[in-house]
Amino acid sequence: MEITISKFDLLKELTATQGVVERKTTIPILSNFLFEAADGVLTITATDLDLSLRTSCDAIVKKDGSCTIPARKLYDYVKLLGDGDISIKLLENHWVQIRAGRSNTKMVGMARSNFPSVPTFPATGAVKIPAAVLKMLISKTIFAISNEESRYTLNGALMVLKPESITMVATDGHRLAHIVKEGASFDVSGEMKTLVPKKAMAELSSLLNNADIEFVEFAKDESTLFFRIGSRLLTSRQLTGQFPNYEAVLPKENTRIVPVRCADLQAAIQRVAQFADERSGAIRIRLEKNEMKISSSSTETGESEDSIETENTGEPMTIGFNSAYLLDFLKAAETEGVRLEFKDAQSAGQMRPEGDEEYKYRYVVMPMRI
Amino acid sequence: MGFSDFHGNAETVHRLREMIARDRFPHGVILAGPRGSGKYTLAQMVAKAMNCSEHPISDGLPDFCGRCTECTRIAQADALDQRFAEAVEAREQLRDTDKKETRIFIQTHPDVMVIPPDPPQMLVKVDQVRHVTATMYYRPTEGGHKVYIFSESSFMKEAANALLKVLEEPPEFATLFLLAETPSALLPTIRSRCITLTLAPIPVEEIERDLAQKPEWNARQKSLVARLSGGALGRARGFDINGYLQARQDALIILATAISGGDHSALFRTTESYRAGGEGKEKTDLLIATLFSLLEDMLFVKEGTPELVRNIDIQPDIVKMTGAVPFDWIVRAAERVGEVHAGMRRNLLRSLSLDALEAALEA
């Protein structure tokens, strides 16, 4: 293999693939990039076995071929090179020579055959999803995904594609984020449910942030999910297991509606949470006439209370929540106002952003006993 | 290439293959047997058979080809010691901050992972088990079967508890192998969630036949090694005969001095060489094991079953020694050696402990 490529192009692709390369691994091949050159195109592949990313860019290919190169060293080195062309050449015994201007470096890679095979995009059944919509859906749900390894069906978000809508749901058993985009059209028959692992969501989100494209092509086969983002292909192995029946926990009779300004509530909770019990982060929300009081107390740090003016009639009510869960939502909501919807102190609370017509976004939080 | 390469324990191998054939392979398997009995070899063979793309059949049961890309990739982990050393080396080269969080794994095939005990403590740690849990529920590539092999079942407490969770609810496409020299050391809750298969010792004659390929040993050495390996073929193949003969020489001096009394200068010259430090520990462990084996041989002679004697090349010496002492003496000697063994774990001075052993047996 022998190629010449501009530093700018190479660095851009290497930066994009860095997220997939496992830094803390003792499996040597996984800390390598796979370089493949053919027909004027350089393809770079990185994988951690569960997730893989394949990206390509134009290059002057003098000789077709492939090689593997230590990922981190290459990235660090290319960053330090001056602007201009870089030539990469495979020598004997997996040695790779990298030359740029007056710099000349040799690194040793591994045999191409050791690199895990990357699945190829299925020929049929791809669905086009608007990139902006997917990005939105991920940012509104990813924080609610469970980090507990043993609850494996919650280690991803459920994506439900219907001919006219797309839904994404994530939960960790204590709170649930649910967002629907209607009025779109997708090339699916019936309903297509997919559990997207958290790692894949995070990678997808960072790829979408750095790409200027309109649509993401999505497909899946028995074991793998595929996302094509322009010239990049992200694949993820599928998680097994059934996502819980989330529709059953979506509240239906939360009739006590309290509108508040998002920024006010966020600031109030942040202040009050300083004095909450450190382990549980529990705060108390008390609804009184035209006022909402947020308070906390702990034996070690003291107690704190904030109050927010709001329209509210009906009986006073007190309900406890984990402050971190509420803050997660307020950070993700990105609207001026939010609505808190309650039933009683023992039932789940629901939060929705106000004024967003395009997406139906709701967030369900289980109350705490306080 | 195939299961026919596995020596002995035909029944266990047959059972495993039948389970593969019926697609009813258990999710947790404890493979028990002494060091070198082929636990890892067999687990690797099962992993190959489950993922082989050629699906060969022999004797009406699933086998593996050893040639396809799946088999060859899994086979790269056959040389476990070498892969392990490479992984440790790879960790050494990481940045200090990453080093602490990095655990040792060996994975040459996407669906087959070997989890060795993590150095320097040489115990399986909770992070390793957590990594297994985090990756296990991803579907295998190309419809294969996921295999996780814990090459030694020495778990840290939290790791063993974390493993319970996976054993309780494994995905249908994964199998965990726990390779154990002493399965009873595993938590009873782990054992009850797995099936245990024990690799029995291979007959001496069979090991002797296999050792015929070793040109560097003469016939006498081969028959000695075959008897000393305890029926474990892997141990026989890698037997350090010179190290053993040296240890036996020393053990004989200790026993002979204890039996005959008299001049102690030879004894002191010998025990002096058992020093502190890692090398001395290995040497002492070997000496203790050798003492036990000699005392056992003496019991065989005493009780009229000389055909069981392992140290056949010095059988006349053993018979002579046995004749000079009563049965009780041998039993007491075994107990004393046991005490020295326990003392070593408490870091007693090695040479002095051995001198004391001799003195106690003499009195």
XYZ file of C-alpha atoms in Angstrom:
733
model
C 0.000 0.000 0.000
C 1.237 3.450 -0.836
C -0.789 6.667 -0.649
C -0.445 10.425 -0.423
C -3.038 12.450 1.436
C -3.291 15.989 2.753
C -2.758 16.399 6.472
C -6.028 18.299 6.805
C -8.099 15.456 5.335
C -6.309 12.739 7.254
C -6.538 14.511 10.586
C -10.248 15.162 10.076
C -10.944 11.460 9.572
C -8.636 10.366 12.382
C -10.331 12.761 14.795
C -13.732 11.364 13.856
C -12.660 7.788 14.545
C -10.843 8.478 17.829
C -14.018 8.015 19.859
C -14.316 4.379 18.845
C -10.709 3.389 19.511
C -10.462 1.834 22.913
C -7.678 3.449 24.901
C -7.748 1.157 27.875
C -7.375 -2.212 26.253
C -4.884 -5.026 26.386
C -6.166 -6.525 23.150
C -3.514 -5.187 20.784
C -5.436 -5.137 17.497
C -8.177 -2.937 18.937
C -5.779 -0.052 19.451
C -5.018 -0.095 15.727
C -6.622 1.582 12.738
C -7.215 -0.407 9.611
C -6.142 1.539 6.514
C -7.377 0.343 3.143
C -6.528 2.091 -0.106
C -8.109 1.439 -3.492
C -9.474 3.453 -6.434
C -8.365 6.833 -5.147
C -10.081 6.375 -1.797
C -8.580 5.768 1.632
C -10.858 3.924 4.072
C -10.064 4.034 7.779
C -11.715 1.584 10.183
C -11.672 1.555 13.970
C -13.463 -0.916 16.206
C -13.885 -1.928 19.826
C -15.709 -5.108 18.723
C -19.124 -3.826 19.821
C -18.928 -0.629 17.865
C -17.070 0.093 14.669
C -16.634 3.143 12.516
C -15.581 3.177 8.915
C -14.770 6.449 7.255
C -13.295 7.308 3.898
C -11.727 10.221 2.084
C -10.006 10.964 -1.185
C -6.323 10.213 -1.489
C -3.768 9.684 -4.215
C -3.372 5.920 -4.237
C -0.087 4.892 -5.811
C -0.495 1.271 -4.849
C -3.620 -0.492 -3.559
C -3.451 -2.412 -0.342
C -4.119 -2.349 3.382
C -2.310 -2.139 6.694
C -2.947 -1.551 10.392
C -1.383 1.341 12.319
C -1.338 2.040 16.076
C -4.212 4.496 16.428
C -3.179 6.723 19.252
C 0.432 7.156 18.193
C -0.592 7.962 14.642
C -3.150 10.523 15.745
C -0.740 12.238 18.123
C 1.954 12.271 15.466
C -0.196 13.571 12.616
C -1.427 16.402 14.845
C 2.143 17.571 15.239
C 2.971 17.502 11.556
C 3.015 20.694 9.517
C 0.371 21.384 6.866
C 0.896 19.728 3.532
C 0.906 16.268 2.066
C 1.615 13.092 4.006
C 2.683 9.901 2.314
C 2.038 6.526 3.909
C 3.724 3.397 2.668
C 3.557 -0.203 3.846
C 6.967 -1.828 4.206
C 7.853 -5.410 5.099
C 6.775 -7.150 8.315
C 3.869 -4.752 8.937
C 6.139 -1.713 9.233
C 4.549 1.490 7.995
C 6.498 4.514 6.842
C 5.003 7.987 7.230
C 6.702 10.905 5.518
C 5.726 14.544 5.487
C 8.011 17.363 4.385
C 11.290 16.741 6.141
C 9.829 14.300 8.694
C 10.208 10.586 8.334
C 8.724 8.035 10.755
C 8.284 4.290 10.878
C 5.748 2.488 13.020
C 4.944 -1.167 13.342
C 1.385 -2.341 12.910
C -0.095 -5.824 12.947
C -1.227 -8.337 10.357
C -4.310 -7.240 8.440
C -5.909 -10.660 9.019
C -6.032 -10.024 12.780
C -8.356 -7.082 12.340
C -11.964 -8.050 13.114
C -14.178 -8.098 10.068
C -16.594 -5.201 9.834
C -20.123 -6.019 8.674
C -21.269 -4.472 5.414
C -24.313 -2.281 4.941
C -27.333 -4.376 3.915
C -28.366 -3.999 0.292
C -32.040 -3.491 1.097
C -34.241 -2.154 3.828
C -32.435 1.091 4.608
C -34.531 3.845 6.189
C -33.722 7.515 5.772
C -33.958 9.514 8.988
C -33.481 13.296 8.925
C -30.180 14.016 10.669
C -31.569 16.935 12.662
C -34.419 14.791 13.993
C -32.123 11.959 15.049
C -29.776 14.377 16.755
C -32.686 15.915 18.627
C -34.054 12.531 19.685
C -30.689 11.402 21.027
C -29.952 14.560 22.983
C -33.355 14.400 24.683
C -33.086 10.800 25.833
C -29.463 9.686 26.172
C -29.051 10.973 29.734
C -31.851 8.730 30.993
C -30.173 5.501 29.866
C -29.086 3.225 32.691
C -25.391 2.863 33.475
C -25.854 -0.350 35.405
C -24.354 -3.210 33.409
C -26.586 -5.818 34.930
C -29.790 -4.158 33.738
C -28.797 -4.882 30.197
C -32.104 -4.166 28.485
C -31.898 -0.617 29.809
C -28.382 -0.039 28.462
C -29.833 1.455 25.327
C -32.715 3.555 24.075
C -35.634 2.113 22.161
C -36.199 3.623 18.726
C -39.628 3.001 17.242
C -40.090 3.778 13.560
C -43.582 3.973 12.096
C -44.562 5.112 8.610
C -45.495 8.554 9.923
C -43.525 8.999 13.131
C -40.332 8.248 15.009
C -40.151 7.714 18.775
C -37.238 7.339 21.130
C -37.557 6.131 24.732
C -34.928 5.683 27.410
C -35.245 4.731 31.048
C -33.160 3.561 33.972
C -36.078 2.370 36.031
C -36.386 5.591 38.029
C -37.094 8.057 35.252
C -38.085 7.827 31.630
C -37.553 10.161 28.689
C -39.935 9.832 25.755
C -39.914 11.877 22.569
C -41.985 11.584 19.423
C -41.624 13.337 16.108
C -44.762 13.120 14.008
C -45.556 14.329 10.541
C -42.544 12.761 8.914
C -42.541 9.859 6.541
C -40.419 6.752 6.847
C -40.044 3.848 4.524
C -41.148 1.131 6.943
C -44.122 -1.158 6.990
C -45.825 -1.397 10.329
C -43.622 -0.802 13.321
C -39.854 -1.251 13.558
C -38.465 -1.405 17.089
C -34.739 -1.193 17.697
C -32.730 -1.084 20.902
C -29.827 1.304 20.270
C -26.906 0.844 22.728
C -25.809 3.924 24.649
C -22.289 3.815 23.233
C -23.670 3.886 19.709
C -25.960 6.805 20.572
C -23.090 8.852 21.981
C -20.913 8.158 18.963
C -23.767 8.900 16.594
C -24.441 12.170 18.295
C -20.838 13.314 18.005
C -20.694 12.262 14.353
C -23.880 14.210 13.630
C -22.483 17.280 15.333
C -19.526 17.270 12.975
C -21.316 16.374 9.779
C -23.185 18.615 7.411
C -25.738 16.216 5.996
C -29.485 16.035 5.689
C -30.225 12.364 6.176
C -28.842 9.398 8.075
C -29.382 6.025 6.485
C -30.344 3.395 9.020
C -30.524 -0.358 8.539
C -30.212 -3.509 10.608
C -29.692 -7.209 10.223
C -29.890 -10.008 12.756
C -26.908 -8.974 14.826
C -25.922 -5.472 13.751
C -27.241 -1.912 13.478
C -25.960 0.327 10.689
C -25.956 4.101 10.520
C -24.581 5.760 7.403
C -23.668 9.388 7.986
C -22.410 10.746 4.663
C -19.094 9.049 3.978
C -19.010 7.433 7.411
C -20.553 4.165 8.489
C -21.173 3.437 12.151
C -22.059 -0.147 13.031
C -23.064 -1.463 16.412
C -23.780 -4.956 17.557
C -27.339 -5.302 18.772
C -28.219 -5.681 22.403
C -30.352 -8.635 23.292
C -33.394 -8.534 25.519
C -36.820 -6.964 25.686
C -37.194 -3.268 26.453
C -39.777 -2.911 29.236
C -43.342 -2.060 28.366
C -42.919 1.678 28.855
C -46.383 2.627 27.644
C -47.815 1.271 30.874
C -45.899 3.767 32.999
C -46.742 6.887 30.992
C -49.062 8.830 33.344
C -52.550 9.485 32.064
C -54.280 11.298 34.893
C -51.772 13.893 35.902
C -54.224 16.762 36.028
C -52.486 19.180 38.371
C -50.511 21.275 35.963
C -47.920 23.766 37.163
C -46.208 25.935 34.558
C -42.836 27.374 35.566
C -39.935 29.108 33.889
C -37.266 26.565 33.165
C -34.356 28.766 34.242
C -36.035 29.696 37.553
C -36.728 26.104 38.455
C -33.262 24.989 37.455
C -31.562 27.658 39.564
C -33.818 26.964 42.528
C -33.203 23.215 42.452
C -29.460 23.709 42.098
C -29.383 25.918 45.176
C -31.595 23.717 47.270
C -29.856 20.495 46.201
C -26.699 21.698 47.945
C -28.409 20.871 51.200
C -29.999 17.621 50.147
C -28.911 14.252 51.485
C -25.731 13.504 49.586
C -26.559 9.947 48.642
C -30.157 10.315 47.527
C -30.189 13.972 46.414
C -33.786 14.134 47.592
C -35.676 17.426 47.468
C -39.243 18.252 48.435
C -41.651 20.107 46.179
C -44.648 21.668 47.923
C -47.521 23.120 45.952
C -49.325 25.942 47.711
C -51.639 28.671 46.520
C -49.930 30.371 43.585
C -46.583 29.273 44.838
C -44.271 26.291 44.560
C -41.811 25.686 47.394
C -38.676 23.610 46.878
C -36.885 22.514 50.016
C -34.334 20.095 51.340
C -32.681 19.241 54.601
C -29.913 17.002 55.791
C -28.532 16.390 59.239
C -24.997 17.240 58.137
C -25.317 20.365 56.009
C -28.501 22.119 57.163
C -31.643 23.028 55.302
C -32.673 25.232 52.415
C -35.849 26.471 50.746
C -36.657 28.352 47.565
C -40.027 29.445 46.328
C -41.256 30.118 42.820
C -44.362 32.073 41.938
C -46.726 30.171 39.727
C -50.390 29.724 38.934
C -51.688 27.065 41.173
C -55.051 26.309 42.708
C -56.248 23.290 44.583
C -55.153 21.545 47.724
C -51.568 21.842 48.945
C -49.456 18.783 48.127
C -45.913 17.656 48.904
C -43.904 15.301 46.726
C -40.267 14.232 46.809
C -37.883 13.816 43.874
C -34.250 13.124 43.167
C -32.880 16.550 42.288
C -30.372 15.169 39.774
C -33.166 13.612 37.729
C -35.062 16.889 37.517
C -31.936 18.835 36.593
C -31.096 16.370 33.812
C -34.401 17.131 32.173
C -34.253 20.898 32.648
C -30.822 20.922 31.038
C -32.053 18.933 28.046
C -35.405 20.754 27.625
C -33.960 23.945 26.114
C -37.219 25.851 26.226
C -38.297 28.944 28.120
C -41.055 27.262 30.091
C -41.809 23.773 31.340
C -44.951 22.218 32.743
C -44.920 19.994 35.781
C -47.841 17.600 35.908
C -48.777 15.761 39.070
C -51.450 13.394 40.262
C -50.639 12.873 43.921
C -47.613 12.412 46.174
C -47.398 8.688 45.468
C -47.619 8.775 41.669
C -45.038 9.517 39.050
C -44.581 13.139 38.078
C -44.385 14.218 34.476
C -42.536 17.149 32.928
C -42.958 18.633 29.473
C -41.384 21.571 27.733
C -43.804 24.321 26.786
C -44.077 25.827 23.360
C -42.398 23.096 21.336
C -44.952 22.005 18.769
C -42.679 19.968 16.544
C -41.715 17.301 19.063
C -43.817 15.687 21.740
C -41.376 15.408 24.591
C -42.215 14.108 28.035
C -40.211 13.042 31.004
C -41.562 10.815 33.760
C -39.926 10.720 37.195
C -40.790 8.392 40.023
C -41.363 10.179 43.317
C -39.275 9.536 46.431
C -40.615 8.785 49.844
C -39.488 11.578 52.129
C -7.281 -31.101 13.851
C -10.339 -31.686 15.967
C -11.489 -33.194 19.220
C -9.477 -36.333 18.388
C -6.387 -34.318 19.404
C -7.615 -34.241 22.972
C -6.059 -37.021 25.037
C -8.104 -39.027 27.470
C -11.400 -38.211 29.158
C -13.262 -39.371 26.089
C -16.513 -39.507 27.996
C -16.398 -35.847 29.071
C -15.475 -34.740 25.560
C -18.298 -36.812 24.152
C -20.766 -35.246 26.562
C -19.701 -31.734 25.646
C -20.014 -32.479 21.950
C -23.429 -34.000 22.409
C -24.561 -30.858 24.155
C -23.322 -28.781 21.206
C -25.082 -31.102 18.770
C -28.390 -30.771 20.573
C -27.960 -27.019 20.848
C -28.513 -27.389 24.582
C -25.187 -26.143 25.801
C -25.325 -24.905 29.404
C -24.537 -21.257 30.119
C -22.181 -21.980 32.988
C -19.651 -24.796 32.914
C -17.047 -25.528 35.578
C -14.213 -27.567 34.094
C -12.334 -29.065 36.992
C -9.023 -30.871 36.998
C -5.425 -30.552 38.178
C -2.970 -28.168 36.549
C -2.056 -29.383 33.094
C -5.037 -31.690 32.714
C -6.271 -29.947 29.571
C -9.061 -27.715 30.902
C -8.082 -24.730 28.779
C -7.347 -26.843 25.715
C -10.785 -28.412 25.929
C -12.570 -25.081 26.490
C -10.810 -23.632 23.439
C -11.841 -26.665 21.388
C -15.470 -26.195 22.395
C -15.250 -22.489 21.476
C -13.898 -23.443 18.061
C -16.546 -26.091 17.496
C -19.280 -23.597 18.367
C -17.998 -20.963 15.953
C -16.346 -22.996 13.176
C -17.662 -21.969 9.777
C -17.041 -25.379 8.210
C -19.202 -27.317 10.715
C -17.379 -30.613 10.215
C -18.866 -33.759 11.708
C -16.823 -36.640 13.078
C -18.202 -39.726 14.800
C -21.636 -38.196 14.203
C -20.905 -35.219 16.456
C -19.889 -31.619 15.801
C -16.176 -30.980 15.459
C -13.999 -28.078 14.294
C -11.796 -27.772 11.254
C -8.926 -25.733 12.639
C -8.417 -24.115 9.245
C -11.251 -21.609 8.745
C -10.793 -17.970 9.794
C -12.919 -18.501 12.908
C -10.854 -21.463 14.110
C -7.505 -19.885 13.322
C -8.429 -16.660 15.075
C -9.594 -18.496 18.183
C -6.462 -20.667 17.986
C -4.268 -17.591 18.349
C -5.239 -17.649 22.018
C -4.195 -21.320 22.385
C -0.779 -20.154 23.570
C -2.298 -18.597 26.664
C 0.934 -17.838 28.521
C 2.349 -15.955 25.579
C -0.836 -13.939 24.928
C -1.040 -13.199 28.637
C 2.521 -11.868 28.691
C 1.742 -9.685 25.678
C -1.362 -8.273 27.324
C 0.553 -7.452 30.517
C 3.248 -5.819 28.417
C 0.605 -3.791 26.542
C -0.728 -2.531 29.841
C 2.736 -1.564 31.021
C 3.049 0.701 28.018
C -0.139 2.626 28.733
C -0.167 5.994 30.404
C -0.131 5.821 34.193
C -3.684 7.103 34.567
C -5.042 4.487 32.159
C -2.933 1.698 33.601
C -4.838 1.598 36.873
C -8.181 1.198 35.156
C -7.077 -1.300 32.549
C -7.703 -4.964 33.121
C -6.155 -7.906 31.320
C -8.267 -9.588 28.636
C -7.295 -11.835 25.781
C -9.516 -11.728 22.757
C -8.361 -12.909 19.378
C -11.885 -13.551 18.083
C -14.799 -11.130 18.549
C -16.982 -13.759 20.208
C -14.440 -15.589 22.336
C -12.858 -13.907 25.331
C -10.350 -15.287 27.785
C -10.259 -13.677 31.213
C -7.032 -14.530 33.032
C -6.410 -13.549 36.642
C -5.177 -9.987 36.804
C -1.614 -9.393 38.031
C 0.031 -8.606 40.377
C -2.476 -10.211 42.774
C -3.312 -12.880 40.177
C -7.004 -12.785 41.009
C -9.980 -12.149 38.763
C -11.167 -8.641 39.625
C -14.596 -7.119 39.689
C -13.824 -4.799 36.744
C -13.113 -7.826 34.610
C -16.432 -9.412 35.471
C -18.194 -6.078 34.885
C -16.625 -5.890 31.446
C -17.932 -9.366 30.721
C -21.418 -8.282 31.819
C -21.260 -5.145 29.720
C -20.268 -6.942 26.514
C -22.090 -10.219 26.967
C -25.535 -9.012 25.985
C -24.401 -7.814 22.567
C -25.347 -10.310 19.929
C -22.564 -12.489 18.513
C -21.334 -11.772 15.009
C -22.605 -13.951 12.183
C -24.808 -16.081 14.362
C -21.959 -17.671 16.307
C -21.893 -18.463 19.986
C -20.197 -16.283 22.567
C -17.711 -17.991 24.843
C -16.076 -16.509 27.921
C -13.267 -18.514 29.499
C -12.087 -17.700 33.006
C -8.714 -19.412 32.832
C -8.378 -19.679 36.602
C -11.174 -19.571 39.118
C -9.465 -17.426 41.716
C -11.951 -14.598 42.122
C -11.827 -11.597 44.363
C -14.887 -11.540 46.584
C -16.756 -8.771 44.759
C -15.867 -10.332 41.412
C -17.416 -13.645 42.438
C -20.544 -11.854 43.578
C -20.726 -9.865 40.346
C -20.429 -13.103 38.400
C -23.517 -14.485 40.112
C -25.638 -11.875 38.412
C -24.505 -12.965 34.950
C -24.865 -16.647 35.730
C -28.393 -16.014 36.862
C -29.575 -14.462 33.640
C -27.234 -15.186 30.761
C -28.288 -14.491 27.159
C -29.144 -17.639 25.215
C -26.120 -17.281 22.945
C -23.369 -17.192 25.576
C -21.446 -19.704 27.656
C -19.108 -19.078 30.564
C -16.330 -21.538 31.289
C -14.801 -21.518 34.741
C -11.590 -23.527 34.819
C -10.870 -24.660 38.354
C -8.215 -26.762 40.029
C -10.330 -26.896 43.169
C -13.990 -26.281 42.319
C -14.853 -26.445 46.007
C -13.069 -23.106 46.435
C -15.792 -21.446 44.346
C -18.845 -19.972 46.028
C -21.556 -22.613 46.498
C -23.945 -20.212 44.790
C -21.719 -20.181 41.700
C -21.376 -23.955 41.709
C -25.114 -24.462 41.931
C -25.623 -22.322 38.809
C -23.136 -24.273 36.697
C -22.635 -27.841 35.663
C -19.311 -29.298 36.780
C -17.288 -31.560 34.517
C -14.146 -33.096 35.960
C -11.156 -34.109 33.880
C -9.880 -37.313 35.389
C -6.179 -38.269 35.444
C -4.903 -40.026 32.326
C -3.357 -43.514 32.828
C 0.438 -43.615 33.142
C 0.844 -45.768 30.012
C -1.029 -43.263 27.869
C 1.147 -40.391 29.076
C 4.269 -42.479 28.486
C 3.122 -43.111 24.927
C 2.603 -39.391 24.362
C 6.009 -38.558 25.834
C 7.643 -40.759 23.227
C 7.779 -37.621 21.056
C 10.190 -35.988 23.515
C 13.659 -36.874 22.254
C 15.531 -34.931 24.943
C 14.470 -37.350 27.704
C 15.689 -40.921 27.997
C 13.326 -43.825 28.598
C 13.883 -43.825 32.366
C 13.178 -40.124 32.621
C 10.031 -40.525 30.535
C 8.572 -43.218 32.743
C 9.479 -41.177 35.825
C 7.760 -38.053 34.438
C 4.689 -40.054 33.399
C 4.299 -41.215 37.012
C 5.031 -37.843 38.588
C 2.643 -35.809 36.425
C -0.395 -37.039 38.338
C -2.222 -37.963 35.155
C -2.050 -34.444 33.726
C -0.692 -34.513 30.208
C 0.067 -30.790 29.985
C 2.078 -31.032 33.160
C 3.984 -34.051 31.875
C 4.855 -32.306 28.622
C 6.266 -29.257 30.356
C 7.874 -31.117 33.256
C 11.077 -29.581 34.615
C 12.926 -32.822 35.198
C 16.229 -31.281 36.262
C 14.550 -29.006 38.776
C 12.701 -31.975 40.192
C 15.776 -34.177 40.442
C 17.622 -31.407 42.284
C 14.717 -30.953 44.711
C 14.519 -34.714 45.246
C 18.237 -34.868 45.962
C 17.735 -32.258 48.698
C 14.623 -33.962 50.036
C 16.463 -37.274 50.262
C 19.280 -35.645 52.238
C 16.780 -34.270 54.741
C 14.998 -37.615 55.126
C 18.202 -39.679 55.196
C 19.804 -37.443 57.856
C 16.641 -37.633 59.932
C 16.563 -41.400 59.728
C 20.211 -42.168 60.303
C 21.259 -39.182 62.460
C 25.012 -38.577 62.696
C 26.795 -36.031 60.510
C 24.702 -32.933 59.788
C 27.147 -31.021 57.579
C 25.547 -32.229 54.313
C 22.148 -31.192 55.622
C 23.288 -27.699 56.520
C 24.996 -27.234 53.166
C 21.683 -28.151 51.490
C 19.244 -26.143 53.584
C 21.533 -23.109 53.363
C 20.608 -22.804 49.672
C 16.927 -22.183 50.492
C 17.025 -18.423 50.746
C 14.510 -15.590 51.004
C 12.920 -13.989 47.935
C 10.799 -15.133 45.025
C 13.259 -17.652 43.652
C 13.713 -19.235 47.060
C 9.956 -19.505 47.428
C 9.604 -21.466 44.220
C 12.456 -23.717 45.223
C 10.996 -24.323 48.679
C 7.515 -25.053 47.325
C 8.986 -27.616 44.986
C 10.979 -29.181 47.826
C 7.902 -29.470 50.012
C 5.902 -31.071 47.202
C 8.766 -33.490 46.617
C 8.984 -34.376 50.308
C 5.304 -35.213 50.260
C 5.677 -37.378 47.189
C 8.620 -39.296 48.736
C 6.732 -39.852 51.980
C 3.738 -41.079 49.998
C 5.970 -43.509 48.119
C 7.322 -44.751 51.468
C 3.756 -45.405 52.604
C 3.089 -47.351 49.407
C 6.093 -49.569 50.169
C 5.165 -49.925 53.830
C 1.615 -50.954 53.024
C 2.658 -53.535 50.459
C 1.723 -51.774 47.216
C 5.177 -51.027 45.771
C 3.755 -50.967 42.226
C 2.253 -47.562 43.013
C 5.641 -45.981 43.785
C 6.234 -42.997 41.505
C 9.943 -42.461 42.028
C 10.741 -45.779 40.398
C 14.346 -44.926 39.570
C 15.275 -44.825 43.274
C 12.906 -47.555 44.455
C 15.654 -49.545 46.246
C 16.604 -46.434 48.259
C 12.978 -45.874 49.199
C 12.575 -49.483 50.281
C 15.732 -49.189 52.409
C 14.547 -45.966 54.080
C 11.106 -47.412 54.701
C 12.590 -50.454 56.384
C 14.410 -48.263 58.904
C 11.339 -46.469 60.264
C 7.931 -47.446 61.641
C 4.595 -46.476 60.042
C 3.968 -43.804 62.685
C 7.200 -42.057 61.807
C 6.073 -41.559 58.180
C 2.718 -40.206 59.285
C 4.418 -37.839 61.755
C 6.856 -36.723 59.066
C 3.994 -35.883 56.706
C 2.397 -33.799 59.449
C 5.670 -31.946 60.094
C 6.124 -31.180 56.404
C 2.601 -29.830 56.453
C 3.583 -27.520 59.288
C 6.582 -26.265 57.339
C 4.281 -25.646 54.389
C 1.945 -23.572 56.564
C 4.939 -21.759 58.052
C 6.132 -20.732 54.603
C 2.921 -18.829 54.069
C 3.678 -16.911 57.265
C 7.157 -16.115 55.920
C 9.211 -18.171 58.358
C 12.935 -18.338 57.659
C 13.261 -21.081 55.063
C 16.574 -22.715 55.872
C 15.865 -22.699 59.601
C 12.409 -24.251 59.145
C 13.932 -27.093 57.149
C 16.622 -27.667 59.788
C 13.919 -27.711 62.450
C 11.960 -30.230 60.420
C 14.920 -32.573 60.309
C 15.629 -32.140 64.018
C 12.005 -32.860 64.939
C 12.003 -36.065 62.887
C 15.267 -37.219 64.376
C 14.144 -36.939 67.995
